[in-house]
Every structure is written in structure tokens, then in C-alpha cells.
Coordinates of C-alpha atoms in Angstrom, one line a residue:
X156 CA 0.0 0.0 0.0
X157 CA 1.1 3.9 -1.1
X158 CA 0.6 6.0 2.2
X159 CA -1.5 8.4 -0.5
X160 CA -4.0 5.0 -0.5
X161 CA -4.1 5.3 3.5
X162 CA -4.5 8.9 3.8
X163 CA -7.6 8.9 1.4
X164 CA -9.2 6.7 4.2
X165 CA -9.1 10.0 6.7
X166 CA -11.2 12.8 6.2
X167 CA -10.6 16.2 5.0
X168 CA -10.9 17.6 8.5
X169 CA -8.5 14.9 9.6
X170 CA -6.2 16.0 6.7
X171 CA -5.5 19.3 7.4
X172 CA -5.0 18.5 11.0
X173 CA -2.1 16.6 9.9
X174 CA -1.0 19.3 7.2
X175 CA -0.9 21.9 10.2
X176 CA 1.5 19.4 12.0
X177 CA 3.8 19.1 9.4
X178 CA 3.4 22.9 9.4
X179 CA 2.4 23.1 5.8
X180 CA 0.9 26.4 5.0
X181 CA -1.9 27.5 2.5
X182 CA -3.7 23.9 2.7
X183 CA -7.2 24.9 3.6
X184 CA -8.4 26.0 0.1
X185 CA -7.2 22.7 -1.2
X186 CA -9.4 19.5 -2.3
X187 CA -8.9 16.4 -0.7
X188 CA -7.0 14.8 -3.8
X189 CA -4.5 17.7 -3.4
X190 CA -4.2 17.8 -0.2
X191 CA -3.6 14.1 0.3
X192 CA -0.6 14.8 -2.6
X193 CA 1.3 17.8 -0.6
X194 CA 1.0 16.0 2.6
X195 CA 2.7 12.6 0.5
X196 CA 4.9 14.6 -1.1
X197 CA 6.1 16.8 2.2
X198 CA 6.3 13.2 3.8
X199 CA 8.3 11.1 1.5
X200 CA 10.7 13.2 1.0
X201 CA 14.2 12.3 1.7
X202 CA 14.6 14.7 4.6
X203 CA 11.7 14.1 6.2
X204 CA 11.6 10.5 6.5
X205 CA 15.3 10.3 7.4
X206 CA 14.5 12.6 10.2
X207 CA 11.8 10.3 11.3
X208 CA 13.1 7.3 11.0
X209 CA 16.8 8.1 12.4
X210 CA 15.0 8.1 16.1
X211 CA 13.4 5.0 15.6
X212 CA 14.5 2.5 18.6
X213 CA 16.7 -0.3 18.1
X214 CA 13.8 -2.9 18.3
X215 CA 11.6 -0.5 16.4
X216 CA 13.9 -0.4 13.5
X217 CA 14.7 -3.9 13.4
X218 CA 11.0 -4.8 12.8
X219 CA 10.9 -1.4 10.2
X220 CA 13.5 -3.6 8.1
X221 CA 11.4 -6.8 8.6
X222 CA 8.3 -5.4 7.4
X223 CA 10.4 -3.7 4.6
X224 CA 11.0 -7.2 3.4
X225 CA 7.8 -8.6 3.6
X226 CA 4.4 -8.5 6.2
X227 CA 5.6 -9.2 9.8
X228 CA 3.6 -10.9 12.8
X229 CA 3.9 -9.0 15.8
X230 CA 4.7 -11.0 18.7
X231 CA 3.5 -9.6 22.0
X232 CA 7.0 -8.1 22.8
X233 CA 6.7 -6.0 19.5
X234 CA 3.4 -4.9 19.5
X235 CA 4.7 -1.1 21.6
X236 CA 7.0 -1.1 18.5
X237 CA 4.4 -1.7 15.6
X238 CA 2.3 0.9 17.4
X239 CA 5.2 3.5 17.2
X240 CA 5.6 2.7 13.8
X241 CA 2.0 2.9 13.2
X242 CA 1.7 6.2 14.9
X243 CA 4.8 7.5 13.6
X244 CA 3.1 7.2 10.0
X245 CA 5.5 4.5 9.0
X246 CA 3.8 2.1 8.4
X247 CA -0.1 -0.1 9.0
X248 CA -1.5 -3.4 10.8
X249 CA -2.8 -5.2 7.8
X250 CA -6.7 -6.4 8.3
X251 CA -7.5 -9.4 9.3
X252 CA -4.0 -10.7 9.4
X253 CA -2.8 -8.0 12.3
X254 CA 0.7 -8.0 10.4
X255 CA 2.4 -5.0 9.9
X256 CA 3.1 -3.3 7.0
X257 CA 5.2 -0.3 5.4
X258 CA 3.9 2.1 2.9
X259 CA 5.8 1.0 0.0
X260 CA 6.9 4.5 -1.4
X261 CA 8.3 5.6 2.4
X262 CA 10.3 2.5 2.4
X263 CA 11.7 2.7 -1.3
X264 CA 13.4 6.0 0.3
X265 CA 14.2 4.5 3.1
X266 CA 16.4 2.1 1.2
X267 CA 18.0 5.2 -0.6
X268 CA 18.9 6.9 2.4
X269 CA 19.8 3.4 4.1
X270 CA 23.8 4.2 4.5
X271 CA 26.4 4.2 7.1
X272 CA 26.0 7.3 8.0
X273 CA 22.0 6.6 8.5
X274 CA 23.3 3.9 10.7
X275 CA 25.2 6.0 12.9
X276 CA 23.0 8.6 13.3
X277 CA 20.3 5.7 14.2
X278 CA 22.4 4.5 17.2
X279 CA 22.7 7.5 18.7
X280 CA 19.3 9.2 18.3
X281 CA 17.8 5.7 18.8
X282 CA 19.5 5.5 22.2
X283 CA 18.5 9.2 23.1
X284 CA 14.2 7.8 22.3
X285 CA 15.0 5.2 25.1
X286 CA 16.1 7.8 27.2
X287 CA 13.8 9.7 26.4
X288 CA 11.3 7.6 27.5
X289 CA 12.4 6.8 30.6
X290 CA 12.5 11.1 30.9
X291 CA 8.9 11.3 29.8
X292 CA 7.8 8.6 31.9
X293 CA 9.6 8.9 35.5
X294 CA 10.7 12.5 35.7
X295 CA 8.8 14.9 33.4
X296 CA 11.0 17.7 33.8
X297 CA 14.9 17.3 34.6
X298 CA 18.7 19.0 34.0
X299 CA 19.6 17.9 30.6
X300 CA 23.0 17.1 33.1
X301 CA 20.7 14.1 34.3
X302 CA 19.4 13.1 30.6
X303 CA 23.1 12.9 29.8
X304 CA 24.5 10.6 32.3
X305 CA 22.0 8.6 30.7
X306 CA 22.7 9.1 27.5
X307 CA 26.3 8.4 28.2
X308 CA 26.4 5.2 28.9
X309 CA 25.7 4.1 25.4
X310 CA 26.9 7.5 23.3
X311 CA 30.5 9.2 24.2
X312 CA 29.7 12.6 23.3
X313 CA 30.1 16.2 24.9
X314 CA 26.7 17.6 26.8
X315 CA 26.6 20.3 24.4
X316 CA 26.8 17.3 21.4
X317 CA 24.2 15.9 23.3
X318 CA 21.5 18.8 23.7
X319 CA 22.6 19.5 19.8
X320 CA 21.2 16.1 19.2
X321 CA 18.0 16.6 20.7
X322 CA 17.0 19.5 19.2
X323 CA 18.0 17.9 15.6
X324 CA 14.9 15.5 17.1
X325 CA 12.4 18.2 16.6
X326 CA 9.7 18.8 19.2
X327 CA 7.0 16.5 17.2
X328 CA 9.1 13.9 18.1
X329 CA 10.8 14.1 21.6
X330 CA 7.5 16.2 22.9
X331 CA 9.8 18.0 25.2
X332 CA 11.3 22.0 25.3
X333 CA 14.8 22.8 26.0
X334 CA 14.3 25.5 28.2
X335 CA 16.9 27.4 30.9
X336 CA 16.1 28.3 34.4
X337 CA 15.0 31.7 33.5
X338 CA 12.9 30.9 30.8
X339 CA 11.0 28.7 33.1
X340 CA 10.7 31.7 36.2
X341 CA 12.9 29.2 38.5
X342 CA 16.1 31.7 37.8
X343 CA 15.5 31.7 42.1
X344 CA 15.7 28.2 42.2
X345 CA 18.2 26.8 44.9
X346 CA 21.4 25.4 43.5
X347 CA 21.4 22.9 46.2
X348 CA 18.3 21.4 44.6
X349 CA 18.5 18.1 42.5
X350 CA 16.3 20.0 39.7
X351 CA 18.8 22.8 39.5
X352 CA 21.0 23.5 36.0
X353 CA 23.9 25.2 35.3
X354 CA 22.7 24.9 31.7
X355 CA 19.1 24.0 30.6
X356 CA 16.2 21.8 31.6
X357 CA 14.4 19.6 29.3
X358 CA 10.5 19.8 30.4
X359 CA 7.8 17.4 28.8
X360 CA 5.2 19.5 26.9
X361 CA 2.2 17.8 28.1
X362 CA 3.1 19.0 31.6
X363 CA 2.4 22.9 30.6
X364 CA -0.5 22.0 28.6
X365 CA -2.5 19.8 31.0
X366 CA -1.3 22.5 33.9
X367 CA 0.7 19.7 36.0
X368 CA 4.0 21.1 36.3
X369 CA 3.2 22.7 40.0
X370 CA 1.2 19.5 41.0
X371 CA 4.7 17.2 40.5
X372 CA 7.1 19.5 41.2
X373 CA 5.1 19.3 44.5
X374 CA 5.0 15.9 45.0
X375 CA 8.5 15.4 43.6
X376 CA 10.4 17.9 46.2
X377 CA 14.1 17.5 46.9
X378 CA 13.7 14.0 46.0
X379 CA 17.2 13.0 43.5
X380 CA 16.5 11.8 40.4
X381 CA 17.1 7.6 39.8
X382 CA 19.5 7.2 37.2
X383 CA 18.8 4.4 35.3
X384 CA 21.0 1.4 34.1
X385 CA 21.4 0.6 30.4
X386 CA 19.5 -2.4 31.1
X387 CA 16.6 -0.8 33.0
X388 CA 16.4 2.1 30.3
X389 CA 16.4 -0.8 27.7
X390 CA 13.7 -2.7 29.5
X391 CA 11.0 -0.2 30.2
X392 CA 11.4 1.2 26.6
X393 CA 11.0 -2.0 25.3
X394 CA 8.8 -3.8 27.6
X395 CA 7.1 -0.4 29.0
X396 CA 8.0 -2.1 33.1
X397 CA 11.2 -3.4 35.0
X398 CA 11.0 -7.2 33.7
X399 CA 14.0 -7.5 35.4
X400 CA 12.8 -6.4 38.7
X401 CA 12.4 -9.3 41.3
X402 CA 9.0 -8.4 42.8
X403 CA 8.0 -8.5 39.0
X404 CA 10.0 -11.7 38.1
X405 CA 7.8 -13.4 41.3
X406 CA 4.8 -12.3 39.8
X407 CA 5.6 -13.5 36.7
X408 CA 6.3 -17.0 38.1
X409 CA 3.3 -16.9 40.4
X410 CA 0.5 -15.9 37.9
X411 CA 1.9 -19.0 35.6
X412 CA 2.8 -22.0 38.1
X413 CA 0.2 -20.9 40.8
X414 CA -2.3 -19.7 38.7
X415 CA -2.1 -21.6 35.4
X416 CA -2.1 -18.2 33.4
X417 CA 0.1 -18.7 30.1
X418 CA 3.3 -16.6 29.6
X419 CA 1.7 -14.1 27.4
X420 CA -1.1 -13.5 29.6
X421 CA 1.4 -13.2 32.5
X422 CA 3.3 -10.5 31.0
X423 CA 0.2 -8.4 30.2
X424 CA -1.2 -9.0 33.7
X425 CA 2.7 -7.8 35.1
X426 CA 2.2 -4.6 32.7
X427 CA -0.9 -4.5 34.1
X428 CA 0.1 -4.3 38.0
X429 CA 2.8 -1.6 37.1
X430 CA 0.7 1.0 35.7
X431 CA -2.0 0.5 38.3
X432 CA 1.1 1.1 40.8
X433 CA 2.3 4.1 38.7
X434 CA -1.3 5.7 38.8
X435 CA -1.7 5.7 42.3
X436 CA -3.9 3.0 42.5
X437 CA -4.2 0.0 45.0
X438 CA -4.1 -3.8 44.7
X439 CA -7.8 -4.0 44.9
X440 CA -8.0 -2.4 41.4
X441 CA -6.3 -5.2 40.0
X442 CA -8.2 -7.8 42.2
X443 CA -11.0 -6.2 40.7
X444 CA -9.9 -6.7 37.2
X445 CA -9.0 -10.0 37.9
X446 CA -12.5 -10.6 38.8
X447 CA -13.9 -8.7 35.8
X448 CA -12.1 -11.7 33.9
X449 CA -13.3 -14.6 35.2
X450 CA -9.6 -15.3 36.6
X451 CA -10.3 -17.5 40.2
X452 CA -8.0 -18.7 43.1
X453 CA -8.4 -22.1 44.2
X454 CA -8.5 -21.8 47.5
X455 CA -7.8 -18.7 50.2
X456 CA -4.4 -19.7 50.6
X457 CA -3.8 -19.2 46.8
X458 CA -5.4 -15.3 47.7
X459 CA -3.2 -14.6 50.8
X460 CA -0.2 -15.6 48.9
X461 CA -1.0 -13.7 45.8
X462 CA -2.1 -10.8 47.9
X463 CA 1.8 -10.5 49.0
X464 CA 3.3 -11.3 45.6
X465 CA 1.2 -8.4 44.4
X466 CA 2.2 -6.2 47.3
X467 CA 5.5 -6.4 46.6
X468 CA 5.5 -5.6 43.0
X469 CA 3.4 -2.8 44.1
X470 CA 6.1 -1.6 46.3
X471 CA 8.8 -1.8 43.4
X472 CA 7.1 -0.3 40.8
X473 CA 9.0 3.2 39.8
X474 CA 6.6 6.1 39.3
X475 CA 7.0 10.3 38.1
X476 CA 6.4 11.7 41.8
X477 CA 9.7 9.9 43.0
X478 CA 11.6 10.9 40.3
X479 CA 12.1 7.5 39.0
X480 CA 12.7 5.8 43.0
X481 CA 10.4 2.9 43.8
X482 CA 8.7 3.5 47.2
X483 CA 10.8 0.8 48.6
X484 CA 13.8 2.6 47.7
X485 CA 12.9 5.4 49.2
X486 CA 11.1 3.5 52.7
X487 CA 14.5 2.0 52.8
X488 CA 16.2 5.4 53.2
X489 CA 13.4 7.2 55.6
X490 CA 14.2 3.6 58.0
X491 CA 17.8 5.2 58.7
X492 CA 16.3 8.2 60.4
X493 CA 13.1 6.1 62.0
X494 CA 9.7 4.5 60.7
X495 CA 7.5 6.1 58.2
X496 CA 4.4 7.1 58.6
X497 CA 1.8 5.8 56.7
X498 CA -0.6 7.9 54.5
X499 CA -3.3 6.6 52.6
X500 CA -3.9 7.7 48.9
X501 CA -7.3 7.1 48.8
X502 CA -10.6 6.3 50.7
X503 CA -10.1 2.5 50.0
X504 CA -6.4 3.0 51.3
X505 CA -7.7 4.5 54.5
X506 CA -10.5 1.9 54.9
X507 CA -7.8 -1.1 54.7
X508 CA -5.4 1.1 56.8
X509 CA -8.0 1.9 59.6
X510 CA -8.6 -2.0 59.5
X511 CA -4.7 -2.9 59.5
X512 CA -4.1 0.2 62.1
X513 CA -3.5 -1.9 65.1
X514 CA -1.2 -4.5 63.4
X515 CA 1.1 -2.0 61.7
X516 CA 1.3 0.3 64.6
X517 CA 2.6 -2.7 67.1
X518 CA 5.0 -2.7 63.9
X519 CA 6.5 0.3 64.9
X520 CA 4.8 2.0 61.6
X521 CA 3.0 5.2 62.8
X522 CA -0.2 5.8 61.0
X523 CA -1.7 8.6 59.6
X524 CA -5.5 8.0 58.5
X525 CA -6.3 11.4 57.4
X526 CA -3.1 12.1 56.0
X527 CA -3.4 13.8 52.4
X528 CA -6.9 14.1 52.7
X529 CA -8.9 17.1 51.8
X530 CA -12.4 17.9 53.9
X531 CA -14.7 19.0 51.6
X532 CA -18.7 20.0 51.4
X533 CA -20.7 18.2 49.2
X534 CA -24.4 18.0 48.8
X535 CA -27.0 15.2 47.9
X536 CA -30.5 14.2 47.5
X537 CA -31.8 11.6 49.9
X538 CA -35.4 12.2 48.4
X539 CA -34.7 12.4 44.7
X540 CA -33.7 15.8 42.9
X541 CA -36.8 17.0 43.5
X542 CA -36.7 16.9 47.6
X543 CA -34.5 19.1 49.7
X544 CA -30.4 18.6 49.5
X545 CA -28.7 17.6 52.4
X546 CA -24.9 19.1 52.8
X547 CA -22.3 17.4 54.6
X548 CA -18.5 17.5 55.4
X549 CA -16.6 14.7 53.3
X550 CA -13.0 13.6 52.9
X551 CA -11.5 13.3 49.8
X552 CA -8.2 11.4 48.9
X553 CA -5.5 12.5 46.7
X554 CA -6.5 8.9 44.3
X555 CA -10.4 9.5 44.8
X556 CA -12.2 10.4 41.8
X557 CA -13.0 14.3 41.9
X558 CA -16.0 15.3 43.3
X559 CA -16.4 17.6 40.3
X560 CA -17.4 14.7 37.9
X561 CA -14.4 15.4 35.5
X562 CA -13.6 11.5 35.8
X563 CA -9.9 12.5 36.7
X564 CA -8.1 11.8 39.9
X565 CA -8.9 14.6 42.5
X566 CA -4.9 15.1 42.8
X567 CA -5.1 15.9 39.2
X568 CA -8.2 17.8 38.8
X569 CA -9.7 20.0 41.7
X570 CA -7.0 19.0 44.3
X571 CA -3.8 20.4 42.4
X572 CA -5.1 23.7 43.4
X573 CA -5.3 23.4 47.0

């Protein structure tokens, strides 16, 4: 298939959406035929589809040349790659097969552009995507110093190589601003800080657009920023969580020997546990799933046990607000100075914790039920809207849904402005 052939499925609107993107001017007045040709032409040209697919990932690009050869099956470790691809414009999951497939005029200048120097440029922007993802994903905003010793590991280059590279990338593509201290109104900020720069700070666009920055630098503090392995950067871009990560590697094992759950299924459900954790959420979101698809335990023993496995990949799950730290890590370093306290993140978090209260405090942990939580009025109607409301003083958690009815987290709706 041409990409003109899969562009003609999208409608005009749709169209010049994309034109505008590509920043292609004077579209508007165009037919759809025409428009579907400049926004071909613009694409598969040399420049443009080197630029693309130079920051392709090392797994992405080895299926790109797969799929260049003939239709590939996507095997559950590759499907985050075909959807890159995919969304990258690269390329299409053929119907009913589910193979994917490059547009065959992108990939004839692929192969003309295909050289060693290609190659080179590949590795190194390829490497700075994984990085980039991990950025994107566990700090959000950070000193490009920290993006380098990163990048490092893999590329030998200088920092100011490095932030060259980047913005080569173009902002469509890394979704993140080089911007310096002043630009951003922190020019006050302490240099003692670990979000301080003697040079710039790369920030992840969505955080000024959805109006989160405050909220996480917030909840982030003074914590320092994790600095990744190669392995663990690898990992998470590829496999989108740690698999590497014991608590995850138990889960793994449990779900399949325990449960009877096939490997595939395993992963998913592992993926599955991490970005509950990195929400904010509790086990009893994934219990509840679990329920919602018909998966049973053979006895309560089975439960108890799982119940812990699941803890503990909770508890080792890395997530934004601790710049990158699992809450373990960071428990392990409030022990030195004492026990922490305990706060519950939402009302099902303080309804196990007032239940668990006694246990945990003979524990030594100190426990803090209202911790986090916000007292708010609401009203409702015990009679129907048509009878007389009834107001009352409520607590909301930092997880809860918002009050409001926006369907967001009340930490990322309402709450943030508290």
C-alpha cells in the first residue's frame, strides 16, 4: 500500500489536521485529492523520512526492516513497536492478518537513504528515544546534566553534542522544550536542589499543557532523580515495566505455576500491575480486574499468597512523583532516620489502613489515616432531585475520583489547586 492510499481513508478535517502538523501552509483551500498529494509529497521526501526514521528505537527499526521485506507478525514483545511505527506514519496493521506493513513508497526512500552514515545517526538518536522515554515517563522535567549521564552510557559525546542532538529530534518527536532556568521563572531556584542547572532543563510539553507542572514538582520535592541502568532504560522502553525487577519476576512466576495463566497473559497482567502502581492506585484495582475476567483462586491460601506477591511488586514499581525511585527505595532510606508514617492515597487506602491500624502500629509504623486528605462539602438528595439537598462534610483522597465529575483523579483535577 502507497501512504496516499491510507490517507484517502481520513477525512478532510483529519487532513488538514495533519498538514498543520507538518506545518504546511496554505492547505485549507485545497481539495482532498490535493491535499492528500502535498502532505505525500512533504512526507516522502528524503529529509523528512530520514528525520523520522533516524529516532526509531533499536527494536523498532529492526522490525521497520522486517516489514520492509515482507508482512511481519507482531509478537506480543513487538506490539509497543508496531504501534510506534504505526503512529509514527511508518507504516499499517494489515486487516484481518494484524501483520504489519510499510507504505511501500516511504520504504523505497528508506532504502536510498539506508547508508552508514544513516546507521550512525540511528544508534545515537535511537538511544536518546529510550532515554527519552524513561524522561517522559519517571521524571517529566529534569537537567539535561541528568538526561546525559543517561545518555552516556551508550553514546561518548560532549553535553553540548548531546542537547545538539536533541533538538535535531524536533519537538514533534521528543514532545519535550529545551528551556533554561530563567525561561522557566525558576532563575531563584536553589542550586542545592536536585532540579537545579547550570545549563538548561528539558520539560515534557504535556506538563504545561495539561497545567501539571506545579502539582509534581510538588509531590517530587528535593527528592534526586534515579538514574537508570542501560538495562533498566532498555527494559522499560521496550517492555514499557522493569521485567527485570524481582518483585515483577515473582509475579511473573506466580501468575503461571500458581495460577495456570500462560506466559503471554502473564506479561500483560505484570504490565498491568505496574501501571495500576504508577497511577496511584491499590491492589484492589487489579483484584478487581481479575474478577472482571473470570480469573479465580483455588483456595484462600492461593489469595493470601498472591495478595503478597502483588504487594510487593506494588512496592517496586517506579513512578514520576519519586523521580524515578520505587517507594521501597525510598522506605528504605526514611528507616535510617526512623519508621514512616503511613498515609493513605485514597478512601479505599484508609478503609484497609483503619482496619490494619492496630497490626502496623505494634509494627512500629506510625499511622496517619487522614493524612493527604482534603475535607470538603458536598451535597446530595436523599429524596430524589426533587426533595430538599442535604450538605455534609466529606473527605477526599488524593487517588479518589474528583468530586467535580471530570472523571480525573482529584490530585489531578480539583486538588492540584489546594
Amino acid at each position: 500500500m502507497q501512504l496516499k492510499e491510507k490517507l484517502a481513508e481520513s477525512t478532510k478535517q483529519e487532513l488538514l489536521e495533519l498538514a498543520r502538523s507538518f506545518e504546511l501552509r496554505r492547505c485549507s483551500g485545497l481539495k482532498k485529492d490535493l491535499l492528500i498529494d502535498r502532505i505525500a509529497t512533504y512526507f516522502c521526501s528524503e529529509e523528512i523520512v530520514r528525520s523520522r526514521l533516524a529516532c526509531l528505537t533499536k527494536e523498532e527499526m529492526n522490525l521497520y526492516r522486517k516489514a520492509c521485506i515482507s508482512p511481519t507478525a507482531v509478537s506480543i514483545n513487538e506490539v509497543g513497536n508496531g504501534i510506534q511505527l504505526y503512529l509514527y506514519r511508518l507504516g499499517y496493521f494489515e486487516d484481518p492478518t494484524d501483520d504489519f506493513c510499510v507504505f511501500e513508497d516511504v520504504a523505497n526512500v528508506f532504502r536510498s537513504i539506508d547508508d552508514e552514515s544513516f546507521r550512525k545517526e540511528n544508534v545515537q538518536k535511537g538511544w536518546m528515544m529510550k532515554c527519552l522515554h524513561f524522561f517522559i515517563g519517571y521524571y517529566g522535567i529534569a537537567p539535561v546534566e541528568v538526561i546525559y549521564e543517561m545518555f552516556n552510557q551508550r553514546v561518548k559525546c560532549t553535553l553540548a553534542e548531546m542537547i545538539e542532538l536533541v533538538e535535531e529530534m524536533g519537538i514533534d518527536i521528543t514532545e519535550s522544550f529545551i528551556l533554561s532556568m530563567d525561561e522557566l521563572g525558576m532563575q531563584d531556584w536553589p542550586k542545592d536542589t536536585p532540579l537545579y542547572s547550570d545549563n538548561v532543563l528539558l520539560l515534557h510539553i504535556p506538563l504545561l499543557e495539561n497545567d501539571e507542572l506545579d502539582y509534581l514538582l510538588t509531590q517530587q520535592m528535593d527528592k534526586e532523580f534515579f538514574i537508570p541502568s542501560r538495562i533498566i532504560i532498555d527494559e522499560i522502553s521496550r517492555n514499557h515495566y522493569e521485567v527485570s525487577e524481582l518483585a515483577y519476576k515473582k509475579l511473573e512466576v506466580f501468575l503461571i505455576k500458581k495460577m495456570g495463566i500462560n506466559y503471554e497473559q502473564a506479561v500483560t497482567w505484570c504490565l498491568q500491575v505496574w501501571a495500576s502502581s504508577y497511577e496511584g492506585n491499590t491492589p484492589t484495582d487489579i483484584l478487581k480486574r481479575m474478577t472482571e475476567a473470570d480469573i479465580s483462586f483455588d483456595s484462600d491460601k492461593v489469595v493470601n499468597e498472591f495478595v503478597g506477591v502483588l504487594m510487593n511488586a506494588y512496592n517496586n514499581t517506579r513512578i514520576k512523583e519519586n523521580r524515578g525511585h520505587k517507594p521501597d527505595e525510598l522506605s528504605n532510606q526514611l528507616f535510617k532516620g526512623g519508621m514512616p508514617t503511613i498515609v493513605p492515597g485514597s478512601s479505599n487506602a484508609a478503609a484497609l489502613l483503619k482496619e490494619a491500624g492496630p497490626q502496623l502500629e505494634a509494627m512500629g509504623f506510625p499511622i496517619d489515616i487522614n493524612g493527604g486528605a482534603e475535607t470538603i462539602q458536598t451535597s446530595f438528595y436523599p429524596n430524589g432531585l426533587n426533595g430538599n439537598s442535604v450538605k455534609e462534610d466529606r473527605k477526599v483522597y488524593p487517588n479518589d475520583p474528583c468530586p467535580c465529575g471530570s472523571g480525573k483523579k482529584y490530585k489531578k483535577c480539583c486538588g492540584k489547586f489546594k
